[in-house]
Amino acid sequence: AALRRGAFAAAEALFAQPEEHKRERLARLQPATNTGYAPVGLESLNRARPADLKEAFNLRRPELGLNNFAGCPNGYEETALELWRALELAARRYALACALALGLETDYFLRSLQRFDLCTLRMLHYPPCDPPAEGRGRQPVSSSAIRVGEHTDFGAYTFLLLGDGAQGLQVKSVAGGEVGGAAGGEGEG
């Protein structure tokens, strides 16, 4: 519980930095390494929709030497790497549990997790995006804009850590229809 709280506090400190600081001092997301900072509007997971209303900071297994924590708040790197280690252990345990549940050799899934070189830890922030009241002079958010576009995660496992009060996400079954909580914390789902 303490690591979870610490990780959310570290992410909050990272994303609370001034926009200029994040734009100029944080390492920009690099497609070749899938590490770094992605500002709001950089990504669009569903290209039929406007850009996603989120910002992200990606990191990878420390042993790969790809992470760049320049510009991050004090303590962020240590907390993020501690979270990485805890999630790596959780992934190994989950792989073992899946193999046992399916009656496979105990290392059936673990064999593909030796290097963790295709795994990414993503810290995400969804800034407030309520449309402004009329008369304030700002343009309202597009009615087709959403926090994150529909997509399929590319890995074997996705561990979703939710902040206090978050409602979760929607999952679409193969046959169609929604399963799960309201997406992005919106009440309508």
Coordinates of C-alpha atoms in Angstrom, one line a residue:
A1 CA 0.0 0.0 0.0
A2 CA 2.9 2.4 0.8
L3 CA 4.5 1.8 -2.6
R4 CA 1.2 2.4 -4.4
R5 CA 0.7 5.7 -2.5
G6 CA 4.3 6.7 -3.1
A7 CA 4.0 5.9 -6.9
F8 CA 0.8 8.0 -7.2
A9 CA 2.5 10.8 -5.3
A10 CA 5.6 10.7 -7.5
A11 CA 3.4 10.7 -10.7
E12 CA 1.4 13.6 -9.3
A13 CA 4.5 15.6 -8.7
L14 CA 5.8 14.8 -12.2
F15 CA 2.7 15.8 -14.0
A16 CA 2.1 18.9 -11.7
Q17 CA 5.3 20.5 -13.1
P18 CA 4.7 23.6 -15.2
E19 CA 3.9 22.8 -18.9
E20 CA 7.1 24.7 -20.0
H21 CA 9.2 22.5 -17.7
K22 CA 7.7 19.3 -19.0
R23 CA 8.0 20.4 -22.6
E24 CA 11.6 21.6 -22.3
R25 CA 13.2 19.5 -19.6
L26 CA 11.7 16.0 -19.7
A27 CA 13.0 13.5 -22.2
R28 CA 10.4 13.3 -25.0
L29 CA 8.8 10.0 -25.8
Q30 CA 11.1 8.1 -28.2
P31 CA 9.3 5.6 -30.5
A32 CA 12.6 3.6 -30.8
T33 CA 12.8 2.9 -27.1
N34 CA 9.2 3.6 -25.9
T35 CA 10.5 5.7 -23.1
G36 CA 10.0 9.3 -22.0
Y37 CA 7.3 11.9 -21.7
A38 CA 4.3 12.2 -24.0
P39 CA 2.4 15.5 -23.6
V40 CA -1.3 15.9 -23.8
G41 CA -2.4 15.5 -27.5
L42 CA 0.7 13.7 -28.7
E43 CA -1.0 10.3 -29.0
S44 CA -4.2 9.2 -30.6
L45 CA -4.8 5.5 -29.9
N46 CA -7.9 5.6 -32.2
R47 CA -7.0 7.6 -35.2
A48 CA -10.6 8.1 -36.0
R49 CA -10.9 10.4 -32.9
P50 CA -9.2 13.6 -31.8
A51 CA -5.9 13.2 -29.9
D52 CA -6.1 11.5 -26.5
L53 CA -6.7 13.7 -23.5
K54 CA -3.8 12.3 -21.4
E55 CA -0.1 12.7 -20.7
A56 CA 2.2 9.9 -20.0
F57 CA 5.7 9.0 -18.8
N58 CA 7.1 5.6 -20.0
L59 CA 9.9 3.7 -18.5
R60 CA 11.4 0.2 -19.2
R61 CA 13.4 -2.3 -17.4
P62 CA 16.4 -0.5 -15.8
E63 CA 18.9 -3.1 -17.0
L64 CA 18.2 -2.1 -20.6
G65 CA 19.7 1.4 -19.9
L66 CA 17.0 3.2 -21.9
N67 CA 15.4 5.4 -19.2
N68 CA 16.1 9.1 -18.9
F69 CA 14.9 10.8 -15.7
A70 CA 16.3 14.2 -16.5
G71 CA 13.8 16.9 -15.4
C72 CA 11.9 14.6 -13.1
P73 CA 11.1 15.7 -9.5
N74 CA 13.4 14.5 -6.7
G75 CA 12.6 11.0 -5.7
Y76 CA 10.6 10.2 -8.9
E77 CA 13.3 7.9 -10.3
E78 CA 13.7 5.9 -7.1
T79 CA 10.0 5.4 -6.7
A80 CA 9.4 4.5 -10.3
L81 CA 12.1 1.9 -10.3
E82 CA 10.9 0.5 -7.1
L83 CA 7.4 0.2 -8.7
W84 CA 9.0 -1.5 -11.7
R85 CA 10.7 -4.1 -9.5
A86 CA 7.4 -4.8 -7.7
L87 CA 5.4 -5.1 -11.0
E88 CA 8.1 -7.4 -12.5
L89 CA 7.7 -9.7 -9.5
A90 CA 3.9 -9.5 -9.9
A91 CA 4.2 -10.4 -13.6
R92 CA 6.4 -13.5 -12.7
R93 CA 3.9 -14.6 -10.1
Y94 CA 0.9 -14.0 -12.4
A95 CA 2.7 -16.0 -15.2
L96 CA 3.2 -18.9 -12.8
A97 CA -0.5 -18.7 -11.6
C98 CA -1.7 -18.8 -15.2
A99 CA 0.4 -21.8 -16.1
L100 CA -0.8 -23.7 -13.0
A101 CA -4.5 -22.8 -13.7
L102 CA -4.1 -24.1 -17.2
G103 CA -2.3 -27.3 -16.2
L104 CA 0.9 -26.3 -18.1
E105 CA 4.5 -26.6 -17.1
T106 CA 5.1 -24.1 -14.3
D107 CA 7.6 -22.1 -16.4
Y108 CA 5.5 -22.1 -19.6
F109 CA 4.9 -18.4 -19.5
L110 CA 7.9 -17.5 -17.4
R111 CA 10.2 -18.6 -20.2
S112 CA 9.0 -15.5 -22.3
L113 CA 9.6 -13.2 -19.4
Q114 CA 13.4 -13.7 -18.9
R115 CA 14.5 -10.3 -20.2
F116 CA 11.3 -8.1 -19.8
D117 CA 12.7 -6.3 -22.9
L118 CA 9.2 -5.8 -24.4
C119 CA 7.6 -4.5 -21.2
T120 CA 6.7 -0.9 -20.4
L121 CA 5.6 0.9 -17.2
R122 CA 3.4 3.8 -18.1
M123 CA 2.4 6.5 -15.6
L124 CA -0.6 8.3 -17.0
H125 CA -2.3 11.6 -16.1
Y126 CA -5.8 12.6 -17.3
P127 CA -6.1 16.4 -16.9
P128 CA -9.5 17.8 -16.2
C129 CA -11.4 18.2 -19.5
D130 CA -14.9 19.3 -18.6
P131 CA -16.2 21.6 -21.3
P132 CA -16.1 25.2 -20.1
A133 CA -19.3 27.0 -19.3
E134 CA -20.5 29.3 -22.0
G135 CA -19.3 32.8 -22.0
R136 CA -15.8 32.1 -20.7
G137 CA -14.2 32.5 -24.1
R138 CA -12.6 29.1 -24.4
Q139 CA -13.5 26.5 -27.0
P140 CA -15.3 23.5 -25.5
V141 CA -13.7 20.1 -25.8
S142 CA -14.8 18.3 -28.9
S143 CA -17.8 16.0 -28.3
S144 CA -15.8 13.1 -29.9
A145 CA -12.7 13.6 -27.7
I146 CA -12.2 11.1 -25.0
R147 CA -9.4 10.4 -22.4
V148 CA -7.9 7.5 -24.4
G149 CA -9.1 6.1 -27.7
E150 CA -10.3 2.5 -28.0
H151 CA -7.3 0.2 -28.3
T152 CA -5.9 -3.3 -27.6
D153 CA -3.0 -3.6 -25.2
F154 CA -0.1 -5.3 -27.0
G155 CA 1.3 -7.3 -24.1
A156 CA 0.4 -10.5 -22.4
Y157 CA -0.6 -8.8 -19.1
T158 CA -1.8 -5.3 -18.2
F159 CA -1.7 -4.3 -14.5
L160 CA -3.9 -1.3 -14.0
L161 CA -3.3 0.6 -10.8
L162 CA -6.2 3.0 -10.1
G163 CA -6.0 6.1 -8.0
D164 CA -8.5 6.7 -5.2
G165 CA -12.0 7.3 -6.6
A166 CA -11.2 6.1 -10.2
Q167 CA -13.9 4.0 -11.7
G168 CA -11.7 2.0 -14.0
L169 CA -12.1 1.3 -17.7
Q170 CA -14.4 -0.3 -20.2
V171 CA -13.6 -3.7 -21.8
K172 CA -15.4 -4.7 -25.0
S173 CA -15.9 -8.4 -25.3
V174 CA -15.2 -10.2 -28.6
A175 CA -19.0 -10.4 -29.2
G176 CA -19.4 -6.7 -28.6
G177 CA -21.0 -4.8 -25.8
E178 CA -19.4 -3.2 -22.8
V179 CA -18.0 -5.0 -19.8
G180 CA -16.6 -3.3 -16.7
G181 CA -16.7 0.2 -15.2
A182 CA -17.1 3.6 -16.7
A183 CA -14.2 4.6 -18.9
G184 CA -12.0 7.5 -17.7
G185 CA -14.0 8.1 -14.6
E186 CA -17.0 9.4 -16.6
G187 CA -20.3 8.5 -15.1
E188 CA -22.0 7.5 -18.4
G189 CA -19.6 4.7 -19.3

